Tab-separated table of N, CA and C and ligand atoms in Angstrom:
chain	number	residue	atom	x	y	z
A	1	MET	N	-9.365	19.101	8.636
A	1	MET	CA	-8.572	17.537	7.853
A	1	MET	C	-9.657	16.782	7.361
A	2	ARG	N	-8.650	15.908	6.672
A	2	ARG	CA	-9.732	14.750	6.460
A	2	ARG	C	-8.819	13.824	6.584
A	3	VAL	N	-9.375	12.972	6.616
A	3	VAL	CA	-9.434	11.222	6.896
A	3	VAL	C	-9.590	10.092	6.109
A	4	GLY	N	-9.370	9.347	5.718
A	4	GLY	CA	-9.021	8.333	4.931
A	4	GLY	C	-8.902	6.983	5.500
A	5	ILE	N	-9.271	5.713	4.889
A	5	ILE	CA	-9.247	3.611	4.865
A	5	ILE	C	-8.726	3.653	3.385
A	6	GLY	N	-7.813	2.465	3.551
A	6	GLY	CA	-7.487	1.762	2.565
A	6	GLY	C	-7.507	0.534	2.898
A	7	HIS	N	-8.061	-0.364	2.164
A	7	HIS	CA	-8.250	-1.955	2.098
A	7	HIS	C	-7.184	-2.156	1.078
A	8	ASP	N	-6.419	-3.764	0.658
A	8	ASP	CA	-6.453	-4.513	-0.291
A	8	ASP	C	-5.485	-5.325	0.751
A	9	THR	N	-5.895	-7.181	-0.289
A	9	THR	CA	-5.670	-8.441	-0.644
A	9	THR	C	-5.340	-8.932	-1.414
A	10	HIS	N	-4.324	-9.542	-1.713
A	10	HIS	CA	-3.380	-9.969	-2.892
A	10	HIS	C	-3.343	-11.505	-2.558
A	11	ARG	N	-3.301	-12.950	-3.531
A	11	ARG	CA	-2.642	-14.036	-3.040
A	11	ARG	C	-1.580	-14.306	-3.051
A	12	LEU	N	-1.741	-15.152	-2.554
A	12	LEU	CA	0.034	-15.328	-1.960
A	12	LEU	C	0.755	-16.355	-2.646
A	13	ILE	N	1.815	-16.182	-4.012
A	13	ILE	CA	1.792	-17.757	-5.072
A	13	ILE	C	2.925	-17.531	-5.743
A	14	GLU	N	3.492	-19.081	-5.736
A	14	GLU	CA	5.032	-18.985	-5.874
A	14	GLU	C	5.248	-18.864	-7.497
A	15	GLY	N	6.795	-18.500	-7.867
A	15	GLY	CA	7.031	-17.871	-9.254
A	15	GLY	C	7.197	-15.977	-9.052
A	16	ARG	N	6.410	-15.497	-7.832
A	16	ARG	CA	6.103	-13.673	-8.259
A	16	ARG	C	7.061	-13.214	-7.220
A	17	PRO	N	7.591	-12.197	-6.997
A	17	PRO	CA	8.894	-11.311	-6.684
A	17	PRO	C	6.958	-10.873	-5.154
A	18	LEU	N	7.958	-10.863	-3.838
A	18	LEU	CA	7.401	-10.369	-3.139
A	18	LEU	C	7.309	-9.054	-2.976
A	19	ILE	N	6.593	-7.813	-2.749
A	19	ILE	CA	6.746	-6.099	-3.133
A	19	ILE	C	5.927	-5.723	-1.509
A	20	LEU	N	7.019	-5.173	-1.055
A	20	LEU	CA	5.515	-4.360	0.189
A	20	LEU	C	6.049	-3.394	0.759
A	21	GLY	N	5.101	-2.234	0.719
A	21	GLY	CA	5.843	-1.244	0.072
A	21	GLY	C	7.051	-0.515	-0.181
A	22	GLY	N	6.351	-0.820	-1.170
A	22	GLY	CA	7.671	-0.669	-2.193
A	22	GLY	C	9.419	-1.113	-2.122
A	23	VAL	N	8.765	-2.179	-0.882
A	23	VAL	CA	10.554	-2.829	-0.285
A	23	VAL	C	10.505	-4.099	-1.313
A	24	ARG	N	11.189	-5.024	-1.769
A	24	ARG	CA	11.605	-5.848	-2.481
A	24	ARG	C	11.910	-6.886	-1.572
A	25	ILE	N	11.083	-7.935	-0.818
A	25	ILE	CA	11.972	-8.545	0.186
A	25	ILE	C	11.517	-10.063	-0.144
A	26	GLU	N	12.758	-10.828	0.014
A	26	GLU	CA	12.858	-11.670	-0.458
A	26	GLU	C	12.484	-13.491	0.475
A	27	HIS	N	11.378	-14.113	-0.607
A	27	HIS	CA	10.684	-14.650	-0.258
A	27	HIS	C	10.608	-16.633	-1.240
A	28	ALA	N	10.379	-17.048	-0.430
A	28	ALA	CA	9.177	-18.075	-1.548
A	28	ALA	C	8.485	-17.895	-2.787
A	29	ARG	N	7.291	-17.172	-2.119
A	29	ARG	CA	6.376	-16.533	-2.517
A	29	ARG	C	6.286	-14.876	-2.834
A	30	GLY	N	4.873	-15.072	-3.870
A	30	GLY	CA	5.255	-13.578	-3.753
A	30	GLY	C	3.369	-13.548	-4.568
A	31	LEU	N	2.736	-11.644	-4.250
A	31	LEU	CA	1.931	-11.012	-4.543
A	31	LEU	C	1.310	-11.713	-6.081
A	32	LEU	N	0.425	-11.930	-6.311
A	32	LEU	CA	-0.655	-12.515	-7.728
A	32	LEU	C	-1.546	-11.032	-7.916
A	33	GLY	N	-1.180	-10.263	-9.212
A	33	GLY	CA	-1.926	-9.370	-9.371
A	33	GLY	C	-1.784	-8.295	-10.769
A	34	HIS	N	-2.508	-8.137	-11.291
A	34	HIS	CA	-1.884	-7.128	-12.715
A	34	HIS	C	-1.113	-6.564	-12.157
A	35	SER	N	-1.199	-5.851	-11.455
A	35	SER	CA	-0.287	-4.865	-11.459
A	35	SER	C	1.484	-5.179	-10.682
A	36	ASP	N	2.122	-4.722	-9.568
A	36	ASP	CA	2.546	-4.735	-9.156
A	36	ASP	C	2.276	-5.958	-7.621
A	37	ALA	N	1.533	-5.810	-7.656
A	37	ALA	CA	0.264	-5.837	-6.277
A	37	ALA	C	1.021	-6.045	-5.123
A	38	ASP	N	1.077	-4.730	-5.529
A	38	ASP	CA	1.998	-4.191	-3.233
A	38	ASP	C	0.848	-3.769	-2.903
A	39	VAL	N	0.285	-4.433	-1.421
A	39	VAL	CA	-0.981	-4.224	-0.895
A	39	VAL	C	-0.487	-3.338	-0.846
A	40	VAL	N	0.262	-2.599	0.370
A	40	VAL	CA	0.525	-2.020	1.188
A	40	VAL	C	0.642	-0.580	0.377
A	41	LEU	N	1.022	-0.279	-0.579
A	41	LEU	CA	1.286	0.532	-1.715
A	41	LEU	C	-0.374	1.360	-2.583
A	42	HIS	N	-1.115	-0.181	-2.545
A	42	HIS	CA	-2.161	0.066	-2.934
A	42	HIS	C	-3.925	0.120	-1.840
A	43	ALA	N	-3.130	-0.176	-0.894
A	43	ALA	CA	-4.258	0.466	0.576
A	43	ALA	C	-4.010	1.679	0.935
A	44	LEU	N	-2.544	2.124	0.636
A	44	LEU	CA	-2.658	3.676	1.108
A	44	LEU	C	-2.785	4.470	-0.482
A	45	ALA	N	-2.892	4.199	-1.357
A	45	ALA	CA	-3.201	5.012	-2.408
A	45	ALA	C	-4.889	5.396	-2.406
A	46	ASP	N	-5.853	4.141	-1.713
A	46	ASP	CA	-7.005	4.097	-1.506
A	46	ASP	C	-7.590	4.783	-0.401
A	47	ALA	N	-6.395	5.237	0.778
A	47	ALA	CA	-6.558	5.833	1.640
A	47	ALA	C	-6.574	6.896	1.423
A	48	LEU	N	-5.601	7.297	0.528
A	48	LEU	CA	-5.530	8.678	0.012
A	48	LEU	C	-6.854	9.330	-0.623
A	49	LEU	N	-7.102	8.461	-1.793
A	49	LEU	CA	-8.135	9.194	-2.507
A	49	LEU	C	-9.971	8.785	-1.955
A	50	GLY	N	-9.906	8.420	-1.089
A	50	GLY	CA	-10.972	8.229	0.114
A	50	GLY	C	-10.966	9.498	1.355
A	51	ALA	N	-9.697	9.565	1.852
A	51	ALA	CA	-9.613	11.439	2.452
A	51	ALA	C	-9.976	12.184	1.630
A	52	ALA	N	-9.658	12.206	0.164
A	52	ALA	CA	-9.874	13.402	-0.865
A	52	ALA	C	-11.405	13.573	-1.293
A	53	GLY	N	-12.324	12.379	-1.251
A	53	GLY	CA	-13.405	12.190	-1.558
A	53	GLY	C	-13.196	11.927	-2.986
A	54	LEU	N	-12.046	11.256	-3.416
A	54	LEU	CA	-11.892	11.072	-5.305
A	54	LEU	C	-11.983	9.722	-5.812
A	55	GLY	N	-12.398	9.126	-5.090
A	55	GLY	CA	-13.065	7.432	-5.343
A	55	GLY	C	-11.988	6.097	-5.297
A	56	ASP	N	-11.506	5.519	-5.615
A	56	ASP	CA	-10.954	4.767	-5.482
A	56	ASP	C	-9.776	3.827	-6.291
A	57	ILE	N	-9.052	3.632	-6.403
A	57	ILE	CA	-7.943	2.720	-7.436
A	57	ILE	C	-7.826	2.206	-8.968
A	58	GLY	N	-9.649	1.154	-8.266
A	58	GLY	CA	-10.365	0.652	-8.898
A	58	GLY	C	-10.625	1.531	-10.736
A	59	GLU	N	-11.033	2.775	-10.173
A	59	GLU	CA	-11.946	3.904	-11.101
A	59	GLU	C	-10.113	4.237	-11.732
A	60	HIS	N	-9.789	4.562	-11.260
A	60	HIS	CA	-8.552	5.201	-11.945
A	60	HIS	C	-7.253	4.869	-12.651
A	61	PHE	N	-7.315	3.351	-12.015
A	61	PHE	CA	-6.908	2.018	-12.666
A	61	PHE	C	-7.109	0.760	-13.386
A	62	PRO	N	-8.089	1.080	-13.756
A	62	PRO	CA	-9.244	-0.046	-13.640
A	62	PRO	C	-8.111	-1.770	-14.496
A	63	ASP	N	-7.627	-2.617	-13.863
A	63	ASP	CA	-6.968	-3.641	-13.834
A	63	ASP	C	-7.521	-4.293	-15.057
A	64	THR	N	-8.745	-4.102	-15.737
A	64	THR	CA	-8.811	-4.829	-17.469
A	64	THR	C	-8.601	-3.851	-18.319
A	65	ASP	N	-7.481	-2.729	-17.995
A	65	ASP	CA	-7.112	-1.532	-19.023
A	65	ASP	C	-5.684	-2.498	-18.715
A	66	PRO	N	-4.906	-2.583	-20.034
A	66	PRO	CA	-3.564	-2.991	-20.401
A	66	PRO	C	-2.754	-1.777	-19.914
A	67	GLN	N	-2.687	-0.671	-19.961
A	67	GLN	CA	-2.058	0.432	-19.735
A	67	GLN	C	-0.650	0.086	-17.966
A	68	TRP	N	-2.354	-1.095	-17.260
A	68	TRP	CA	-1.720	-0.620	-15.904
A	68	TRP	C	-1.614	-2.121	-15.362
A	69	GLU	N	-0.866	-3.434	-17.077
A	69	GLU	CA	-0.557	-4.008	-16.161
A	69	GLU	C	1.087	-3.594	-15.634
A	70	GLY	N	1.302	-4.769	-14.828
A	70	GLY	CA	2.768	-4.750	-13.911
A	70	GLY	C	2.866	-3.422	-13.573
A	71	LEU	N	2.309	-2.183	-13.247
A	71	LEU	CA	2.609	-0.827	-12.524
A	71	LEU	C	3.473	-0.867	-11.316
A	72	ASP	N	3.915	-0.255	-11.651
A	72	ASP	CA	4.891	-0.702	-9.969
A	72	ASP	C	3.798	0.823	-9.200
A	73	GLY	N	3.575	-0.165	-7.581
A	73	GLY	CA	2.845	0.838	-6.569
A	73	GLY	C	3.479	1.944	-6.374
A	74	GLY	N	5.255	2.258	-6.457
A	74	GLY	CA	5.389	4.113	-6.137
A	74	GLY	C	4.690	4.919	-7.430
A	75	LYS	N	4.585	3.669	-8.978
A	75	LYS	CA	4.431	5.365	-9.719
A	75	LYS	C	2.595	5.623	-9.159
A	76	LEU	N	1.595	4.111	-9.014
A	76	LEU	CA	0.585	4.717	-8.609
A	76	LEU	C	0.164	5.420	-8.177
A	77	LEU	N	1.166	4.699	-6.659
A	77	LEU	CA	1.003	6.442	-5.658
A	77	LEU	C	1.214	7.097	-5.779
A	78	ALA	N	2.637	7.715	-7.061
A	78	ALA	CA	2.912	9.308	-6.893
A	78	ALA	C	2.033	9.791	-7.877
A	79	ASP	N	1.099	8.573	-8.806
A	79	ASP	CA	-0.117	9.249	-9.805
A	79	ASP	C	-1.174	10.138	-8.779
A	80	VAL	N	-1.159	9.209	-7.530
A	80	VAL	CA	-2.137	9.240	-6.386
A	80	VAL	C	-2.481	10.668	-5.849
A	81	LEU	N	-1.085	10.939	-5.393
A	81	LEU	CA	-0.799	12.034	-4.460
A	81	LEU	C	-0.866	13.121	-6.192
A	82	GLY	N	-0.586	13.364	-6.816
A	82	GLY	CA	-0.644	14.776	-7.390
A	82	GLY	C	-2.067	15.102	-7.686
A	83	LEU	N	-3.006	13.465	-7.599
A	83	LEU	CA	-4.401	13.591	-7.368
A	83	LEU	C	-4.711	15.057	-6.677
A	84	VAL	N	-4.363	14.140	-5.065
A	84	VAL	CA	-5.032	14.594	-3.906
A	84	VAL	C	-4.191	15.911	-3.769
A	85	TYR	N	-3.053	16.665	-4.480
A	85	TYR	CA	-2.467	18.000	-4.622
A	85	TYR	C	-2.751	18.319	-4.995
A	86	ARG	N	-3.315	18.564	-6.070
A	86	ARG	CA	-4.360	19.849	-7.149
A	86	ARG	C	-5.300	20.263	-6.780
A	87	GLU	N	-5.896	18.741	-4.981
A	87	GLU	CA	-6.972	19.934	-4.741
A	87	GLU	C	-6.960	20.014	-3.918
A	88	GLY	N	-5.596	19.970	-3.353
A	88	GLY	CA	-5.704	21.325	-2.467
A	88	GLY	C	-5.146	20.572	-0.791
A	89	TRP	N	-4.319	19.269	-1.090
A	89	TRP	CA	-4.332	18.459	0.125
A	89	TRP	C	-2.900	18.019	0.634
A	90	ILE	N	-2.125	17.768	2.065
A	90	ILE	CA	-0.924	17.408	1.945
A	90	ILE	C	-1.254	16.446	2.832
A	91	VAL	N	-0.575	15.164	2.475
A	91	VAL	CA	0.258	14.356	3.880
A	91	VAL	C	-0.077	14.927	5.213
A	92	GLY	N	-0.634	14.840	6.314
A	92	GLY	CA	-0.067	14.944	7.409
A	92	GLY	C	0.571	13.327	8.416
A	93	ASN	N	0.106	12.520	8.385
A	93	ASN	CA	0.452	11.198	8.574
A	93	ASN	C	-0.054	9.953	8.184
A	94	CYS	N	0.316	8.861	8.839
A	94	CYS	CA	-0.400	7.550	7.372
A	94	CYS	C	0.034	6.648	8.778
A	95	ASP	N	-0.871	5.689	8.830
A	95	ASP	CA	-0.945	4.616	9.968
A	95	ASP	C	-1.164	3.180	9.372
A	96	VAL	N	-0.150	2.616	9.455
A	96	VAL	CA	-0.474	1.400	7.940
A	96	VAL	C	-0.396	-0.482	9.037
A	97	VAL	N	-0.820	-1.134	8.171
A	97	VAL	CA	-0.753	-2.353	10.063
A	97	VAL	C	-0.940	-3.571	8.813
A	98	ILE	N	-0.237	-4.512	7.982
A	98	ILE	CA	0.057	-5.458	7.174
A	98	ILE	C	-0.578	-6.455	7.913
A	99	HIS	N	-1.013	-7.386	7.205
A	99	HIS	CA	-1.607	-8.961	7.571
A	99	HIS	C	-1.015	-10.032	7.485
A	100	ALA	N	0.909	-10.280	7.602
A	100	ALA	CA	1.256	-11.799	7.246
A	100	ALA	C	1.131	-12.535	8.064
A	101	GLN	N	0.963	-13.503	7.949
A	101	GLN	CA	1.563	-14.799	8.729
A	101	GLN	C	3.050	-15.440	7.817
A	102	GLU	N	3.689	-15.192	7.006
A	102	GLU	CA	5.078	-15.171	6.743
A	102	GLU	C	5.321	-14.411	5.184
A	103	PRO	N	6.771	-13.687	5.432
A	103	PRO	CA	8.011	-14.112	5.881
A	103	PRO	C	7.360	-12.673	7.207
A	104	LYS	N	8.430	-12.810	7.842
A	104	LYS	CA	8.550	-12.225	9.156
A	104	LYS	C	8.722	-11.055	9.156
A	105	LEU	N	8.402	-9.480	9.113
A	105	LEU	CA	8.100	-8.040	8.873
A	105	LEU	C	8.674	-7.321	9.285
A	106	THR	N	9.250	-7.952	10.700
A	106	THR	CA	9.902	-6.923	11.450
A	106	THR	C	11.041	-6.558	11.012
A	107	PRO	N	12.108	-7.007	10.612
A	107	PRO	CA	13.457	-6.446	9.703
A	107	PRO	C	13.332	-5.529	8.872
A	108	HIS	N	12.311	-5.486	8.345
A	108	HIS	CA	11.502	-4.790	6.734
A	108	HIS	C	10.753	-3.365	7.088
A	109	LYS	N	10.423	-3.513	8.068
A	109	LYS	CA	9.538	-2.205	8.553
A	109	LYS	C	10.348	-1.399	8.979
A	110	PRO	N	11.612	-1.021	9.265
A	110	PRO	CA	12.146	0.584	9.385
A	110	PRO	C	12.725	0.944	7.850
A	111	LEU	N	12.880	-0.029	6.790
A	111	LEU	CA	12.843	0.526	4.656
A	111	LEU	C	11.619	0.688	4.389
A	112	MET	N	10.790	0.093	5.106
A	112	MET	CA	9.316	0.728	4.645
A	112	MET	C	8.790	1.476	4.829
A	113	ARG	N	9.466	1.975	5.389
A	113	ARG	CA	8.819	3.189	6.748
A	113	ARG	C	9.589	4.329	5.421
A	114	THR	N	10.352	4.410	5.881
A	114	THR	CA	11.049	5.414	5.278
A	114	THR	C	11.200	5.401	3.514
A	115	ARG	N	10.231	4.641	2.896
A	115	ARG	CA	10.305	4.668	1.520
A	115	ARG	C	9.526	4.623	1.228
A	116	ILE	N	7.807	4.475	2.643
A	116	ILE	CA	6.619	5.021	2.467
A	116	ILE	C	7.182	6.536	2.475
A	117	ALA	N	7.788	6.880	3.538
A	117	ALA	CA	7.435	8.237	3.703
A	117	ALA	C	8.355	9.318	2.314
A	118	ASP	N	9.455	8.499	2.248
A	118	ASP	CA	9.999	8.948	0.639
A	118	ASP	C	8.763	9.190	-0.607
A	119	LEU	N	8.118	8.436	-0.734
A	119	LEU	CA	6.559	8.540	-1.875
A	119	LEU	C	5.977	8.949	-1.397
A	120	LEU	N	5.680	9.217	-0.408
A	120	LEU	CA	4.916	10.695	0.387
A	120	LEU	C	5.015	12.013	1.032
A	121	ARG	N	6.509	11.945	0.742
A	121	ARG	CA	7.384	13.754	0.514
A	121	ARG	C	6.652	13.449	1.964
A	122	VAL	N	6.777	13.306	3.189
A	122	VAL	CA	6.689	13.459	4.561
A	122	VAL	C	7.741	12.860	5.440
A	123	ASP	N	8.707	13.280	6.582
A	123	ASP	CA	8.932	12.530	7.551
A	123	ASP	C	8.737	11.865	8.251
A	124	PRO	N	9.826	10.662	8.359
A	124	PRO	CA	9.745	9.447	8.799
A	124	PRO	C	8.841	9.221	9.477
A	125	THR	N	8.421	9.946	10.558
A	125	THR	CA	8.023	10.180	11.885
A	125	THR	C	6.961	10.103	11.734
A	126	ALA	N	6.321	11.016	10.766
A	126	ALA	CA	4.765	11.076	9.731
A	126	ALA	C	4.369	9.557	9.242
A	127	VAL	N	5.016	8.565	9.412
A	127	VAL	CA	4.423	7.103	9.101
A	127	VAL	C	4.484	5.661	10.013
A	128	ASN	N	3.804	5.196	10.123
A	128	ASN	CA	3.267	4.652	10.493
A	128	ASN	C	3.567	2.833	10.336
A	129	VAL	N	4.354	2.072	10.388
A	129	VAL	CA	4.496	0.363	9.971
A	129	VAL	C	4.168	-0.651	11.174
A	130	LYS	N	3.136	-1.048	11.041
A	130	LYS	CA	3.013	-2.194	12.265
A	130	LYS	C	2.875	-3.412	11.187
A	131	ALA	N	2.667	-4.732	11.752
A	131	ALA	CA	3.359	-5.926	11.008
A	131	ALA	C	1.902	-7.132	11.909
A	132	LYS	N	0.746	-8.234	11.381
A	132	LYS	CA	0.587	-8.775	12.659
A	132	LYS	C	0.295	-9.827	11.711
A	133	THR	N	1.024	-11.108	12.314
A	133	THR	CA	0.874	-12.238	11.335
A	133	THR	C	-1.577	-12.732	11.354
A	134	GLY	N	-1.643	-13.642	11.248
A	134	GLY	CA	-3.245	-13.903	10.793
A	134	GLY	C	-3.181	-15.443	12.285
A	135	GLU	N	-2.194	-15.403	13.248
A	135	GLU	CA	-2.864	-16.139	14.262
A	135	GLU	C	-2.597	-17.841	13.709
A	136	ARG	N	-2.676	-18.046	12.483
A	136	ARG	CA	-2.809	-19.627	12.063
A	136	ARG	C	-4.026	-19.440	11.419
A	137	VAL	N	-5.130	-18.267	11.199
A	137	VAL	CA	-6.163	-19.053	11.050
A	137	VAL	C	-6.629	-18.030	10.203
A	138	GLY	N	-7.476	-18.677	9.081
A	138	GLY	CA	-8.479	-17.962	7.768
A	138	GLY	C	-6.975	-18.121	6.505
A	139	PRO	N	-7.290	-17.239	5.737
A	139	PRO	CA	-6.641	-16.892	4.154
A	139	PRO	C	-5.108	-16.380	4.856
A	140	ILE	N	-5.236	-15.567	5.838
A	140	ILE	CA	-3.929	-14.849	6.222
A	140	ILE	C	-3.073	-15.899	7.025
A	141	GLY	N	-3.983	-16.298	7.697
A	141	GLY	CA	-2.530	-17.272	9.064
A	141	GLY	C	-2.591	-18.685	7.971
A	142	ARG	N	-3.230	-18.992	6.840
A	142	ARG	CA	-2.864	-20.111	6.343
A	142	ARG	C	-1.818	-19.906	4.837
A	143	GLY	N	-1.321	-18.515	5.194
A	143	GLY	CA	-0.174	-17.713	3.818
A	143	GLY	C	-1.039	-17.793	3.226
A	144	GLU	N	-2.503	-17.540	2.153
A	144	GLU	CA	-2.690	-17.872	0.952
A	144	GLU	C	-2.539	-16.606	0.824
A	145	ALA	N	-2.895	-15.117	1.538
A	145	ALA	CA	-2.716	-14.055	1.174
A	145	ALA	C	-2.130	-13.033	1.808
A	146	ILE	N	-2.044	-12.118	1.543
A	146	ILE	CA	-1.185	-11.123	2.542
A	146	ILE	C	-2.503	-9.784	2.405
A	147	SER	N	-2.302	-9.506	3.339
A	147	SER	CA	-3.666	-7.999	3.209
A	147	SER	C	-2.905	-6.574	3.959
A	148	CYS	N	-3.706	-5.509	3.725
A	148	CYS	CA	-3.008	-4.324	4.253
A	148	CYS	C	-4.480	-3.279	4.392
A	149	GLU	N	-4.079	-2.888	5.659
A	149	GLU	CA	-5.165	-1.861	6.162
A	149	GLU	C	-4.061	-0.029	6.603
A	150	VAL	N	-4.770	1.107	5.484
A	150	VAL	CA	-4.464	1.847	5.646
A	150	VAL	C	-4.932	2.848	6.121
A	151	VAL	N	-4.541	3.973	7.294
A	151	VAL	CA	-5.450	4.840	7.590
A	151	VAL	C	-4.648	6.483	7.298
A	152	VAL	N	-5.410	7.255	6.497
A	152	VAL	CA	-4.568	9.229	6.160
A	152	VAL	C	-5.324	10.079	6.645
A	153	LEU	N	-4.201	10.882	6.933
A	153	LEU	CA	-5.068	12.100	7.719
A	153	LEU	C	-4.442	13.483	6.601
A	154	LEU	N	-5.444	13.479	6.037
A	154	LEU	CA	-4.334	14.932	4.749
A	154	LEU	C	-5.553	16.613	5.802
A	155	LEU	N	-3.965	17.625	5.496
A	155	LEU	CA	-4.361	18.862	6.225
A	155	LEU	C	-4.266	19.363	4.427
A	156	LYS	N	-5.102	20.715	4.833
A	156	LYS	CA	-5.520	22.002	3.560
A	156	LYS	C	-3.756	22.256	3.642
A	157	LYS	N	-3.659	23.079	2.457
A	157	LYS	CA	-2.049	23.374	2.045
A	157	LYS	C	-2.756	24.544	1.642
A	158	ASP	N	-1.519	25.062	2.640
A	158	ASP	CA	-1.768	26.977	3.108
A	158	ASP	C	-0.272	27.616	3.784
B	201	MG	MG1	-4.156	-4.762	-5.407
């Protein structure tokens, strides 16, 4: 077994779609980034790379490289999963914590869970999604950013 942790933060601005865990969420603002800025899938990809000892997404998908502009988080995650499989690992489970003052994420958690499970090719019971507000303090609490932490467990294929 191997464990990995991932984190990501993106600024919340007007005129961008909000995509979290591969789910498009109706909101007046979205996350700024070179790619689709899906903090959940980015943190998940980093957790997978960490558990497999493969570095981070910045090394594999540099944001200075135009080929990754607007990159879909699901595509990034699929690519990372391919690297992890090649090393002989499969996903055991993952635990996701999203920090967002708004919008309210509770209604979206079931779909995010299903979408993440599909992307990871695991049962939805192996995916847990939590949502926390920023208690109206700091950049999260002021609604300036959304961040995400993920812990993932990998199991050796056999
Ligand atoms: Mg990111």
